[in-house]
Amino acid sequence: DWYFYAISPDLKKELVELGLDDDEEKIFRPVWTRKHDFPICYSIEPQHILKPIAKVNNFETEIICDKCNVVWAYHKENEVEAGIGKPLYITQESLSILHDFNVTYEFFGPGGYLIRKVIVSKKIHDFIINKYPRAEIRPVLLAEDNQQNNQETVL
């Protein structure tokens, strides 16, 4: 199981009321305990996988599993994590098919614990930042704008 983020039932309800572009059953998975007959929280598990981003972010890649095609992305200088504290770049093509909740094609993290990065739409980003001003969300920038103008356009 891949548990990205756990959110409260109230926050799940607010996100659904915001209007999602995917079926809520595909995004939110209930988390149960033996003591309760209701979900104590929901795991956010995006199903929409973006196109590869390693090349536009200058990440090295390595295929970890030929059978399941798991691709590990990392910086050559720091094999543990790709882009800590740096924005991620996506292409215009990826932006055009962006859903409210997405995951990267590549997996990130130290060798034994690899997860995909979650990328949310501007609508979800703005909602979270307005509701939780201290939330840490790294910007996702458009690669083409950065290459052409040497500027960063926040999506």
PDB file of C-alpha atoms in Angstrom:
ATOM      1  CA  ASP A   1       0.000   0.000   0.000  1.00  0.00           C
ATOM      2  CA  TRP A   2       1.170   3.526  -0.811  1.00  0.00           C
ATOM      3  CA  TYR A   3      -0.011   6.026   1.780  1.00  0.00           C
ATOM      4  CA  PHE A   4       0.844   9.514   0.616  1.00  0.00           C
ATOM      5  CA  TYR A   5      -0.983  11.799   2.995  1.00  0.00           C
ATOM      6  CA  ALA A   6      -3.687  11.216   5.560  1.00  0.00           C
ATOM      7  CA  ILE A   7      -6.442  13.798   5.908  1.00  0.00           C
ATOM      8  CA  SER A   8      -9.392  14.153   8.239  1.00  0.00           C
ATOM      9  CA  PRO A   9     -12.916  13.214   7.148  1.00  0.00           C
ATOM     10  CA  ASP A  10     -13.840  16.925   7.373  1.00  0.00           C
ATOM     11  CA  LEU A  11     -11.045  17.968   5.008  1.00  0.00           C
ATOM     12  CA  LYS A  12     -11.978  15.173   2.597  1.00  0.00           C
ATOM     13  CA  LYS A  13     -15.561  16.467   2.592  1.00  0.00           C
ATOM     14  CA  GLU A  14     -14.373  20.032   1.886  1.00  0.00           C
ATOM     15  CA  LEU A  15     -12.165  18.858  -0.990  1.00  0.00           C
ATOM     16  CA  VAL A  16     -15.051  16.910  -2.511  1.00  0.00           C
ATOM     17  CA  GLU A  17     -17.334  19.962  -2.150  1.00  0.00           C
ATOM     18  CA  LEU A  18     -14.663  22.025  -3.913  1.00  0.00           C
ATOM     19  CA  GLY A  19     -15.309  19.897  -6.984  1.00  0.00           C
ATOM     20  CA  LEU A  20     -12.709  17.361  -8.076  1.00  0.00           C
ATOM     21  CA  ASP A  21     -12.001  16.301 -11.649  1.00  0.00           C
ATOM     22  CA  ASP A  22     -11.718  12.612 -10.630  1.00  0.00           C
ATOM     23  CA  ASP A  23     -14.086  10.315  -8.767  1.00  0.00           C
ATOM     24  CA  GLU A  24     -13.500  10.740  -5.035  1.00  0.00           C
ATOM     25  CA  GLU A  25     -13.443   6.946  -4.609  1.00  0.00           C
ATOM     26  CA  LYS A  26     -10.318   6.856  -6.807  1.00  0.00           C
ATOM     27  CA  ILE A  27      -8.473   9.537  -4.831  1.00  0.00           C
ATOM     28  CA  PHE A  28      -9.447   9.010  -1.181  1.00  0.00           C
ATOM     29  CA  ARG A  29      -9.089   5.639   0.505  1.00  0.00           C
ATOM     30  CA  PRO A  30     -10.665   5.230   3.943  1.00  0.00           C
ATOM     31  CA  VAL A  31      -8.387   4.235   6.822  1.00  0.00           C
ATOM     32  CA  TRP A  32     -10.123   2.057   9.417  1.00  0.00           C
ATOM     33  CA  THR A  33      -9.261   0.784  12.876  1.00  0.00           C
ATOM     34  CA  ARG A  34     -10.678  -2.203  14.694  1.00  0.00           C
ATOM     35  CA  LYS A  35     -12.158   0.099  17.338  1.00  0.00           C
ATOM     36  CA  HIS A  36     -14.273   2.267  15.028  1.00  0.00           C
ATOM     37  CA  ASP A  37     -17.059   1.549  12.569  1.00  0.00           C
ATOM     38  CA  PHE A  38     -16.194   4.653  10.541  1.00  0.00           C
ATOM     39  CA  PRO A  39     -12.997   5.809   8.803  1.00  0.00           C
ATOM     40  CA  ILE A  40     -10.685   7.713  11.154  1.00  0.00           C
ATOM     41  CA  CYS A  41      -9.041   9.456   8.188  1.00  0.00           C
ATOM     42  CA  TYR A  42      -8.516   9.142   4.440  1.00  0.00           C
ATOM     43  CA  SER A  43      -5.358   8.415   2.528  1.00  0.00           C
ATOM     44  CA  ILE A  44      -4.824  10.529  -0.605  1.00  0.00           C
ATOM     45  CA  GLU A  45      -3.829   8.131  -3.383  1.00  0.00           C
ATOM     46  CA  PRO A  46      -3.763   9.857  -6.774  1.00  0.00           C
ATOM     47  CA  GLN A  47      -4.254   7.566  -9.751  1.00  0.00           C
ATOM     48  CA  HIS A  48      -3.225   9.981 -12.514  1.00  0.00           C
ATOM     49  CA  ILE A  49       0.438   9.468 -13.432  1.00  0.00           C
ATOM     50  CA  LEU A  50       2.215  12.331 -15.178  1.00  0.00           C
ATOM     51  CA  LYS A  51       4.663  12.030 -18.052  1.00  0.00           C
ATOM     52  CA  PRO A  52       8.318  11.593 -16.973  1.00  0.00           C
ATOM     53  CA  ILE A  53       9.880  14.734 -15.457  1.00  0.00           C
ATOM     54  CA  ALA A  54      13.463  13.538 -14.900  1.00  0.00           C
ATOM     55  CA  LYS A  55      14.917  15.088 -18.054  1.00  0.00           C
ATOM     56  CA  VAL A  56      13.489  18.610 -17.533  1.00  0.00           C
ATOM     57  CA  ASN A  57      14.680  18.531 -13.898  1.00  0.00           C
ATOM     58  CA  ASN A  58      18.181  17.223 -14.739  1.00  0.00           C
ATOM     59  CA  PHE A  59      17.689  14.088 -12.612  1.00  0.00           C
ATOM     60  CA  GLU A  60      19.613  10.893 -13.187  1.00  0.00           C
ATOM     61  CA  THR A  61      17.402   7.813 -13.486  1.00  0.00           C
ATOM     62  CA  GLU A  62      17.826   4.138 -12.861  1.00  0.00           C
ATOM     63  CA  ILE A  63      15.349   1.329 -13.549  1.00  0.00           C
ATOM     64  CA  ILE A  64      14.918  -0.483 -10.239  1.00  0.00           C
ATOM     65  CA  CYS A  65      12.594  -3.235 -11.457  1.00  0.00           C
ATOM     66  CA  ASP A  66      12.361  -4.393 -15.083  1.00  0.00           C
ATOM     67  CA  LYS A  67       9.100  -6.253 -14.458  1.00  0.00           C
ATOM     68  CA  CYS A  68       7.156  -3.352 -12.912  1.00  0.00           C
ATOM     69  CA  ASN A  69       9.168  -0.582 -14.639  1.00  0.00           C
ATOM     70  CA  VAL A  70       9.945   1.370 -11.452  1.00  0.00           C
ATOM     71  CA  VAL A  71      12.198   4.314 -12.328  1.00  0.00           C
ATOM     72  CA  TRP A  72      14.232   5.914  -9.532  1.00  0.00           C
ATOM     73  CA  ALA A  73      15.102   9.597 -10.040  1.00  0.00           C
ATOM     74  CA  TYR A  74      17.984  11.273  -8.218  1.00  0.00           C
ATOM     75  CA  HIS A  75      20.657  13.948  -8.495  1.00  0.00           C
ATOM     76  CA  LYS A  76      24.117  12.638  -9.304  1.00  0.00           C
ATOM     77  CA  GLU A  77      25.633  14.669  -6.437  1.00  0.00           C
ATOM     78  CA  ASN A  78      23.028  13.447  -3.941  1.00  0.00           C
ATOM     79  CA  GLU A  79      21.629  10.013  -4.734  1.00  0.00           C
ATOM     80  CA  VAL A  80      19.277  10.020  -1.737  1.00  0.00           C
ATOM     81  CA  GLU A  81      16.843  12.712  -2.845  1.00  0.00           C
ATOM     82  CA  ALA A  82      16.189  14.590  -6.050  1.00  0.00           C
ATOM     83  CA  GLY A  83      15.572  18.277  -5.645  1.00  0.00           C
ATOM     84  CA  ILE A  84      15.171  18.789  -1.901  1.00  0.00           C
ATOM     85  CA  GLY A  85      14.070  22.385  -1.439  1.00  0.00           C
ATOM     86  CA  LYS A  86      14.028  23.052  -5.167  1.00  0.00           C
ATOM     87  CA  PRO A  87      10.960  23.512  -7.351  1.00  0.00           C
ATOM     88  CA  LEU A  88       9.954  20.748  -9.729  1.00  0.00           C
ATOM     89  CA  TYR A  89       9.497  21.459 -13.418  1.00  0.00           C
ATOM     90  CA  ILE A  90       6.875  19.923 -15.676  1.00  0.00           C
ATOM     91  CA  THR A  91       6.293  20.372 -19.395  1.00  0.00           C
ATOM     92  CA  GLN A  92       3.425  22.175 -21.103  1.00  0.00           C
ATOM     93  CA  GLU A  93       2.237  18.748 -22.259  1.00  0.00           C
ATOM     94  CA  SER A  94       1.975  17.542 -18.641  1.00  0.00           C
ATOM     95  CA  LEU A  95       0.252  20.780 -17.623  1.00  0.00           C
ATOM     96  CA  SER A  96      -2.381  20.270 -20.314  1.00  0.00           C
ATOM     97  CA  ILE A  97      -3.385  16.886 -18.830  1.00  0.00           C
ATOM     98  CA  LEU A  98      -2.943  17.813 -15.160  1.00  0.00           C
ATOM     99  CA  HIS A  99      -5.677  16.545 -12.835  1.00  0.00           C
ATOM    100  CA  ASP A 100      -6.440  17.896  -9.368  1.00  0.00           C
ATOM    101  CA  PHE A 101      -4.304  15.115  -7.820  1.00  0.00           C
ATOM    102  CA  ASN A 102      -1.370  13.582  -9.722  1.00  0.00           C
ATOM    103  CA  VAL A 103       1.778  11.580  -9.081  1.00  0.00           C
ATOM    104  CA  THR A 104       5.093  11.624 -10.878  1.00  0.00           C
ATOM    105  CA  TYR A 105       6.085   8.801 -13.189  1.00  0.00           C
ATOM    106  CA  GLU A 106       9.401   8.510 -11.374  1.00  0.00           C
ATOM    107  CA  PHE A 107       9.917   7.343  -7.809  1.00  0.00           C
ATOM    108  CA  PHE A 108      12.036   9.351  -5.346  1.00  0.00           C
ATOM    109  CA  GLY A 109      13.732   8.679  -2.030  1.00  0.00           C
ATOM    110  CA  PRO A 110      16.445   6.480  -0.543  1.00  0.00           C
ATOM    111  CA  GLY A 111      16.845   3.115  -2.265  1.00  0.00           C
ATOM    112  CA  GLY A 112      14.671   0.993   0.026  1.00  0.00           C
ATOM    113  CA  TYR A 113      11.779   3.445   0.385  1.00  0.00           C
ATOM    114  CA  LEU A 114      10.689   4.899  -2.926  1.00  0.00           C
ATOM    115  CA  ILE A 115       7.533   6.944  -3.399  1.00  0.00           C
ATOM    116  CA  ARG A 116       6.132   9.105  -6.148  1.00  0.00           C
ATOM    117  CA  LYS A 117       5.809  12.841  -5.593  1.00  0.00           C
ATOM    118  CA  VAL A 118       2.260  14.213  -5.470  1.00  0.00           C
ATOM    119  CA  ILE A 119       1.540  17.193  -7.711  1.00  0.00           C
ATOM    120  CA  VAL A 120      -1.749  19.034  -7.228  1.00  0.00           C
ATOM    121  CA  SER A 121      -3.606  21.509  -9.427  1.00  0.00           C
ATOM    122  CA  LYS A 122      -3.532  25.229  -8.724  1.00  0.00           C
ATOM    123  CA  LYS A 123      -7.120  24.952  -7.439  1.00  0.00           C
ATOM    124  CA  ILE A 124      -6.114  22.380  -4.789  1.00  0.00           C
ATOM    125  CA  HIS A 125      -2.887  24.267  -4.016  1.00  0.00           C
ATOM    126  CA  ASP A 126      -4.745  27.539  -3.404  1.00  0.00           C
ATOM    127  CA  PHE A 127      -7.389  25.821  -1.274  1.00  0.00           C
ATOM    128  CA  ILE A 128      -4.766  24.159   0.965  1.00  0.00           C
ATOM    129  CA  ILE A 129      -2.626  27.302   1.305  1.00  0.00           C
ATOM    130  CA  ASN A 130      -5.680  29.430   2.195  1.00  0.00           C
ATOM    131  CA  LYS A 131      -6.946  26.896   4.738  1.00  0.00           C
ATOM    132  CA  TYR A 132      -3.520  25.971   6.137  1.00  0.00           C
ATOM    133  CA  PRO A 133      -1.113  28.914   5.608  1.00  0.00           C
ATOM    134  CA  ARG A 134       1.778  27.023   7.210  1.00  0.00           C
ATOM    135  CA  ALA A 135       1.456  24.068   4.843  1.00  0.00           C
ATOM    136  CA  GLU A 136       4.632  23.387   2.914  1.00  0.00           C
ATOM    137  CA  ILE A 137       3.971  22.975  -0.783  1.00  0.00           C
ATOM    138  CA  ARG A 138       6.853  23.288  -3.200  1.00  0.00           C
ATOM    139  CA  PRO A 139       6.118  25.184  -6.392  1.00  0.00           C
ATOM    140  CA  VAL A 140       5.801  23.341  -9.685  1.00  0.00           C
ATOM    141  CA  LEU A 141       7.075  25.431 -12.570  1.00  0.00           C
ATOM    142  CA  LEU A 142       6.697  25.279 -16.313  1.00  0.00           C
ATOM    143  CA  ALA A 143       9.925  23.994 -17.880  1.00  0.00           C
ATOM    144  CA  GLU A 144       9.433  25.726 -21.238  1.00  0.00           C
ATOM    145  CA  ASP A 145       9.057  29.168 -19.646  1.00  0.00           C
ATOM    146  CA  ASN A 146      12.212  28.639 -17.615  1.00  0.00           C
ATOM    147  CA  GLN A 147      14.242  27.520 -20.652  1.00  0.00           C
ATOM    148  CA  GLN A 148      13.045  30.305 -22.965  1.00  0.00           C
ATOM    149  CA  ASN A 149      13.093  33.282 -20.626  1.00  0.00           C
ATOM    150  CA  ASN A 150      15.235  32.036 -17.768  1.00  0.00           C
ATOM    151  CA  GLN A 151      12.212  32.941 -15.619  1.00  0.00           C
ATOM    152  CA  GLU A 152      10.030  30.795 -13.437  1.00  0.00           C
ATOM    153  CA  THR A 153       6.281  30.755 -13.968  1.00  0.00           C
ATOM    154  CA  VAL A 154       4.356  29.350 -11.009  1.00  0.00           C
ATOM    155  CA  LEU A 155       1.498  27.142 -12.158  1.00  0.00           C
TER     156      LEU A 155
END
